[in-house]
Amino acid sequence: MLAVLFVLLLLIVWFYRRRWRKTAHTLLIVGLLVFFGIGCGALPRLLSDNLQSGYQVDPAISWAPRNAIVVLGAGTAVEEGHALQPSYFVNGRILRAAQLYHACKSAGKECRLVVSGGDSQSHGEAEATVYGRAFAALGIPAADLSIESRSMSTWQNAQFSRPILAEYAPQHIVLVTSGIHLRRSLQYFAHFGIVPQPVAGDWVNARREVAPDTWNFMLMDASLHEYLGILRYRVYNLLGWNAPKAPPLAA
């Protein structure tokens, strides 16, 4: 988003140099409104709240005899001299998925965690493998972990999770990811015939500030990424560029 504003600033300077002062003044006003609208929280709050609306904070889950909990990746962090760690943006998902797993097992049901994420950052190890160590530390046995380590995007999370789920044949599927990521993820998973129950691992809110705040710019970028992903999916469907829709996954 800051790159867009920088380009807008260059355009304003260029219009002033061309003596197109009316156009330059208009763009300046628009640029200031957008800058403060984002930085002070109004625009990112509007977009992020809409993405997160309609999902329960603590949804009731009717566990079936056999269940799968799919956890989507959100990066890893490099610490010099140490093993890769889950990134700041994924710890909420890991914690929530572990809580759900233990709740399922406490109910006397069978449960499998499907951890999805490849090495999209070229850190040398797949996200799912890194998260698998975190789940092991949270008391989840290796026998109940399925590692999907090829996917480089949310689309591939859905695509590559399907054969794992098809083989396991769960009677109930739960999808855990960030609140602002749920809407796009559910559309992609539905395309591959998977209709899970959504559970947010984390929620975000824009900050209401008098002066522009960098958190709001980061949240604006994240929200726009989700809307653009949804738009791209719909456009690709219209143009026939997406893979054919898969039939519903049989339990």
CSV table of C-alpha atoms in Angstrom, one decimal:
chain,number,residue,atom,x,y,z
A,1,MET,CA,0.0,0.0,0.0
A,2,LEU,CA,2.8,2.4,0.8
A,3,ALA,CA,4.2,1.7,-2.7
A,4,VAL,CA,0.9,2.8,-4.2
A,5,LEU,CA,1.0,6.0,-2.2
A,6,PHE,CA,4.6,6.6,-3.3
A,7,VAL,CA,3.6,6.2,-6.9
A,8,LEU,CA,0.7,8.6,-6.3
A,9,LEU,CA,3.2,11.1,-4.9
A,10,LEU,CA,5.4,10.9,-7.9
A,11,LEU,CA,2.4,11.5,-10.2
A,12,ILE,CA,1.5,14.6,-8.2
A,13,VAL,CA,5.0,15.9,-8.5
A,14,TRP,CA,5.0,15.2,-12.3
A,15,PHE,CA,1.6,16.9,-12.7
A,16,TYR,CA,2.9,20.0,-10.9
A,17,ARG,CA,6.0,20.1,-13.1
A,18,ARG,CA,3.7,19.9,-16.2
A,19,ARG,CA,1.7,22.8,-14.7
A,20,TRP,CA,-1.5,20.7,-14.5
A,21,ARG,CA,-2.1,22.2,-11.1
A,22,LYS,CA,-5.8,21.3,-10.8
A,23,THR,CA,-5.1,17.6,-11.5
A,24,ALA,CA,-2.2,17.7,-9.1
A,25,HIS,CA,-4.3,19.4,-6.3
A,26,THR,CA,-7.1,16.8,-6.8
A,27,LEU,CA,-4.6,13.9,-6.5
A,28,LEU,CA,-3.0,15.5,-3.5
A,29,ILE,CA,-6.3,15.7,-1.7
A,30,VAL,CA,-7.2,12.1,-2.6
A,31,GLY,CA,-3.7,10.9,-1.5
A,32,LEU,CA,-4.0,12.6,1.9
A,33,LEU,CA,-7.5,11.2,2.4
A,34,VAL,CA,-6.3,7.7,1.6
A,35,PHE,CA,-3.2,8.1,3.7
A,36,PHE,CA,-5.0,9.2,6.8
A,37,GLY,CA,-7.9,6.9,6.1
A,38,ILE,CA,-5.6,4.0,6.3
A,39,GLY,CA,-3.1,5.2,8.9
A,40,CYS,CA,-5.8,6.4,11.3
A,41,GLY,CA,-7.6,3.0,11.0
A,42,ALA,CA,-10.9,3.8,9.2
A,43,LEU,CA,-10.2,1.9,5.9
A,44,PRO,CA,-8.4,-1.2,7.3
A,45,ARG,CA,-11.1,-1.5,10.0
A,46,LEU,CA,-13.8,-1.5,7.4
A,47,LEU,CA,-12.1,-4.2,5.2
A,48,SER,CA,-10.8,-6.5,8.0
A,49,ASP,CA,-14.1,-6.4,10.0
A,50,ASN,CA,-16.0,-7.4,6.8
A,51,LEU,CA,-13.6,-10.3,6.2
A,52,GLN,CA,-14.0,-11.6,9.8
A,53,SER,CA,-17.8,-11.1,10.0
A,54,GLY,CA,-20.0,-14.1,10.2
A,55,TYR,CA,-17.6,-16.4,12.0
A,56,GLN,CA,-18.0,-17.3,15.7
A,57,VAL,CA,-15.2,-16.8,18.2
A,58,ASP,CA,-15.8,-20.1,19.9
A,59,PRO,CA,-18.0,-22.2,17.6
A,60,ALA,CA,-19.7,-25.4,18.9
A,61,ILE,CA,-18.2,-28.4,17.2
A,62,SER,CA,-20.2,-31.7,17.0
A,63,TRP,CA,-17.3,-34.2,16.8
A,64,ALA,CA,-17.9,-37.2,14.6
A,65,PRO,CA,-16.4,-40.6,15.2
A,66,ARG,CA,-13.5,-39.6,12.8
A,67,ASN,CA,-12.4,-36.0,12.3
A,68,ALA,CA,-9.7,-34.0,10.6
A,69,ILE,CA,-8.4,-30.6,11.6
A,70,VAL,CA,-6.7,-28.8,8.7
A,71,VAL,CA,-4.2,-26.1,9.7
A,72,LEU,CA,-2.9,-23.6,7.0
A,73,GLY,CA,0.6,-22.2,7.1
A,74,ALA,CA,1.7,-18.6,7.5
A,75,GLY,CA,5.4,-18.6,7.2
A,76,THR,CA,8.5,-19.5,9.4
A,77,ALA,CA,11.1,-17.3,11.0
A,78,VAL,CA,14.9,-17.7,10.7
A,79,GLU,CA,16.9,-17.6,14.0
A,80,GLU,CA,20.6,-17.8,13.3
A,81,GLY,CA,22.1,-21.0,14.7
A,82,HIS,CA,18.7,-22.5,15.6
A,83,ALA,CA,16.0,-24.6,14.0
A,84,LEU,CA,13.3,-22.7,12.1
A,85,GLN,CA,10.4,-21.5,14.2
A,86,PRO,CA,6.8,-20.8,13.3
A,87,SER,CA,6.3,-17.2,12.4
A,88,TYR,CA,4.5,-14.6,14.5
A,89,PHE,CA,1.5,-14.9,12.2
A,90,VAL,CA,0.9,-18.6,12.7
A,91,ASN,CA,1.2,-19.2,16.5
A,92,GLY,CA,-2.5,-18.5,17.0
A,93,ARG,CA,-3.5,-21.1,14.4
A,94,ILE,CA,-1.2,-23.7,16.0
A,95,LEU,CA,-2.6,-23.1,19.5
A,96,ARG,CA,-6.2,-23.2,18.4
A,97,ALA,CA,-5.7,-26.3,16.4
A,98,ALA,CA,-4.0,-28.0,19.3
A,99,GLN,CA,-6.9,-27.0,21.6
A,100,LEU,CA,-9.4,-28.5,19.1
A,101,TYR,CA,-7.4,-31.7,18.8
A,102,HIS,CA,-7.4,-32.2,22.6
A,103,ALA,CA,-11.1,-31.4,22.8
A,104,CYS,CA,-11.8,-33.9,20.1
A,105,LYS,CA,-9.8,-36.6,21.9
A,106,SER,CA,-11.3,-35.8,25.2
A,107,ALA,CA,-14.7,-36.4,23.6
A,108,GLY,CA,-13.5,-40.0,22.8
A,109,LYS,CA,-13.3,-39.4,19.1
A,110,GLU,CA,-10.7,-40.1,16.5
A,111,CYS,CA,-8.8,-37.0,15.2
A,112,ARG,CA,-6.1,-36.2,12.6
A,113,LEU,CA,-4.3,-32.9,12.2
A,114,VAL,CA,-3.5,-32.1,8.6
A,115,VAL,CA,-0.8,-29.5,8.6
A,116,SER,CA,-0.4,-27.7,5.2
A,117,GLY,CA,2.4,-25.5,4.0
A,118,GLY,CA,5.5,-25.8,1.9
A,119,ASP,CA,8.7,-23.7,1.9
A,120,SER,CA,7.3,-20.7,0.2
A,121,GLN,CA,9.9,-18.4,1.7
A,122,SER,CA,12.9,-20.6,0.7
A,123,HIS,CA,14.0,-21.0,4.3
A,124,GLY,CA,15.2,-24.5,3.6
A,125,GLU,CA,12.4,-26.4,5.4
A,126,ALA,CA,8.6,-26.7,4.8
A,127,GLU,CA,6.3,-24.7,7.1
A,128,ALA,CA,4.3,-27.9,7.8
A,129,THR,CA,7.4,-29.7,9.0
A,130,VAL,CA,8.3,-26.8,11.3
A,131,TYR,CA,4.7,-26.6,12.7
A,132,GLY,CA,4.8,-30.4,13.2
A,133,ARG,CA,7.6,-30.0,15.8
A,134,ALA,CA,5.4,-27.4,17.5
A,135,PHE,CA,2.4,-29.7,17.6
A,136,ALA,CA,4.6,-32.5,19.0
A,137,ALA,CA,5.7,-30.2,21.8
A,138,LEU,CA,2.0,-29.6,22.5
A,139,GLY,CA,1.5,-33.3,23.1
A,140,ILE,CA,0.1,-34.4,19.7
A,141,PRO,CA,1.5,-37.8,18.7
A,142,ALA,CA,3.1,-38.2,15.3
A,143,ALA,CA,0.6,-40.9,14.4
A,144,ASP,CA,-2.1,-38.2,14.4
A,145,LEU,CA,-0.2,-35.7,12.2
A,146,SER,CA,-0.3,-35.6,8.4
A,147,ILE,CA,2.3,-33.2,6.9
A,148,GLU,CA,1.5,-31.6,3.6
A,149,SER,CA,4.7,-30.0,2.6
A,150,ARG,CA,4.3,-29.1,-1.1
A,151,SER,CA,1.9,-26.2,-1.1
A,152,MET,CA,3.1,-22.7,-1.9
A,153,SER,CA,-0.2,-20.9,-1.7
A,154,THR,CA,-3.7,-21.1,-0.2
A,155,TRP,CA,-4.9,-22.5,-3.4
A,156,GLN,CA,-2.4,-25.3,-3.2
A,157,ASN,CA,-3.2,-25.8,0.5
A,158,ALA,CA,-6.6,-26.9,-0.7
A,159,GLN,CA,-5.5,-28.8,-3.7
A,160,PHE,CA,-2.8,-30.9,-1.9
A,161,SER,CA,-4.9,-31.4,1.2
A,162,ARG,CA,-7.7,-33.1,-0.7
A,163,PRO,CA,-5.9,-36.4,-1.4
A,164,ILE,CA,-4.8,-36.6,2.3
A,165,LEU,CA,-8.4,-36.1,3.4
A,166,ALA,CA,-9.7,-38.4,0.8
A,167,GLU,CA,-7.5,-41.2,2.1
A,168,TYR,CA,-8.3,-40.6,5.7
A,169,ALA,CA,-12.1,-40.1,4.9
A,170,PRO,CA,-13.1,-38.0,7.9
A,171,GLN,CA,-16.7,-37.5,8.8
A,172,HIS,CA,-16.2,-34.0,9.9
A,173,ILE,CA,-13.5,-31.5,8.8
A,174,VAL,CA,-12.5,-28.3,10.7
A,175,LEU,CA,-10.4,-25.6,9.0
A,176,VAL,CA,-8.1,-23.5,11.2
A,177,THR,CA,-6.6,-20.3,9.8
A,178,SER,CA,-6.6,-16.5,10.6
A,179,GLY,CA,-10.0,-14.8,10.8
A,180,ILE,CA,-9.2,-12.5,7.8
A,181,HIS,CA,-8.1,-15.5,5.8
A,182,LEU,CA,-11.1,-17.7,6.3
A,183,ARG,CA,-13.4,-16.4,3.6
A,184,ARG,CA,-10.8,-16.9,0.8
A,185,SER,CA,-9.7,-20.2,2.2
A,186,LEU,CA,-13.2,-21.6,2.3
A,187,GLN,CA,-13.8,-20.6,-1.3
A,188,TYR,CA,-10.7,-22.4,-2.4
A,189,PHE,CA,-11.4,-25.5,-0.4
A,190,ALA,CA,-15.0,-25.6,-1.7
A,191,HIS,CA,-13.6,-25.6,-5.2
A,192,PHE,CA,-11.8,-28.8,-4.4
A,193,GLY,CA,-14.9,-30.4,-2.9
A,194,ILE,CA,-14.0,-29.7,0.7
A,195,VAL,CA,-16.6,-28.0,2.9
A,196,PRO,CA,-15.0,-27.6,6.4
A,197,GLN,CA,-16.3,-26.0,9.6
A,198,PRO,CA,-14.3,-22.7,9.9
A,199,VAL,CA,-12.5,-21.8,13.1
A,200,ALA,CA,-10.3,-18.7,13.4
A,201,GLY,CA,-7.0,-19.1,15.1
A,202,ASP,CA,-6.6,-15.3,15.5
A,203,TRP,CA,-8.5,-12.1,15.0
A,204,VAL,CA,-7.2,-8.6,14.1
A,205,ASN,CA,-8.5,-5.1,14.7
A,206,ALA,CA,-7.4,-1.8,13.2
A,207,ARG,CA,-6.3,0.9,15.7
A,208,ARG,CA,-8.2,4.1,16.0
A,209,GLU,CA,-5.4,6.7,16.0
A,210,VAL,CA,-5.1,10.5,15.6
A,211,ALA,CA,-1.7,10.1,13.8
A,212,PRO,CA,-1.1,7.4,11.2
A,213,ASP,CA,0.0,4.1,12.6
A,214,THR,CA,2.1,1.5,10.8
A,215,TRP,CA,0.0,-1.4,12.1
A,216,ASN,CA,-2.9,-0.1,10.2
A,217,PHE,CA,-0.9,0.0,7.0
A,218,MET,CA,0.1,-3.6,7.5
A,219,LEU,CA,-3.5,-4.6,8.2
A,220,MET,CA,-4.6,-2.8,5.1
A,221,ASP,CA,-2.1,-4.7,3.0
A,222,ALA,CA,-3.2,-8.0,4.5
A,223,SER,CA,-6.9,-7.2,3.9
A,224,LEU,CA,-6.3,-6.1,0.3
A,225,HIS,CA,-4.4,-9.3,-0.3
A,226,GLU,CA,-7.5,-11.3,0.7
A,227,TYR,CA,-9.9,-9.3,-1.4
A,228,LEU,CA,-7.6,-9.5,-4.5
A,229,GLY,CA,-7.3,-13.3,-4.0
A,230,ILE,CA,-11.1,-13.6,-3.9
A,231,LEU,CA,-11.4,-11.4,-7.0
A,232,ARG,CA,-8.8,-13.3,-8.9
A,233,TYR,CA,-10.5,-16.6,-8.1
A,234,ARG,CA,-13.8,-15.3,-9.5
A,235,VAL,CA,-12.2,-13.9,-12.6
A,236,TYR,CA,-10.3,-17.1,-13.3
A,237,ASN,CA,-13.5,-19.0,-12.9
A,238,LEU,CA,-15.2,-16.8,-15.5
A,239,LEU,CA,-12.3,-17.2,-17.9
A,240,GLY,CA,-12.0,-20.9,-17.3
A,241,TRP,CA,-8.4,-20.7,-16.0
A,242,ASN,CA,-9.0,-22.5,-12.7
A,243,ALA,CA,-8.8,-26.3,-12.5
A,244,PRO,CA,-12.2,-27.9,-12.8
A,245,LYS,CA,-14.2,-28.1,-9.6
A,246,ALA,CA,-13.8,-31.3,-7.8
A,247,PRO,CA,-16.8,-33.4,-6.6
A,248,PRO,CA,-17.7,-33.2,-2.9
A,249,LEU,CA,-15.3,-35.2,-0.7
A,250,ALA,CA,-17.1,-38.3,0.5
A,251,ALA,CA,-16.9,-39.0,4.2
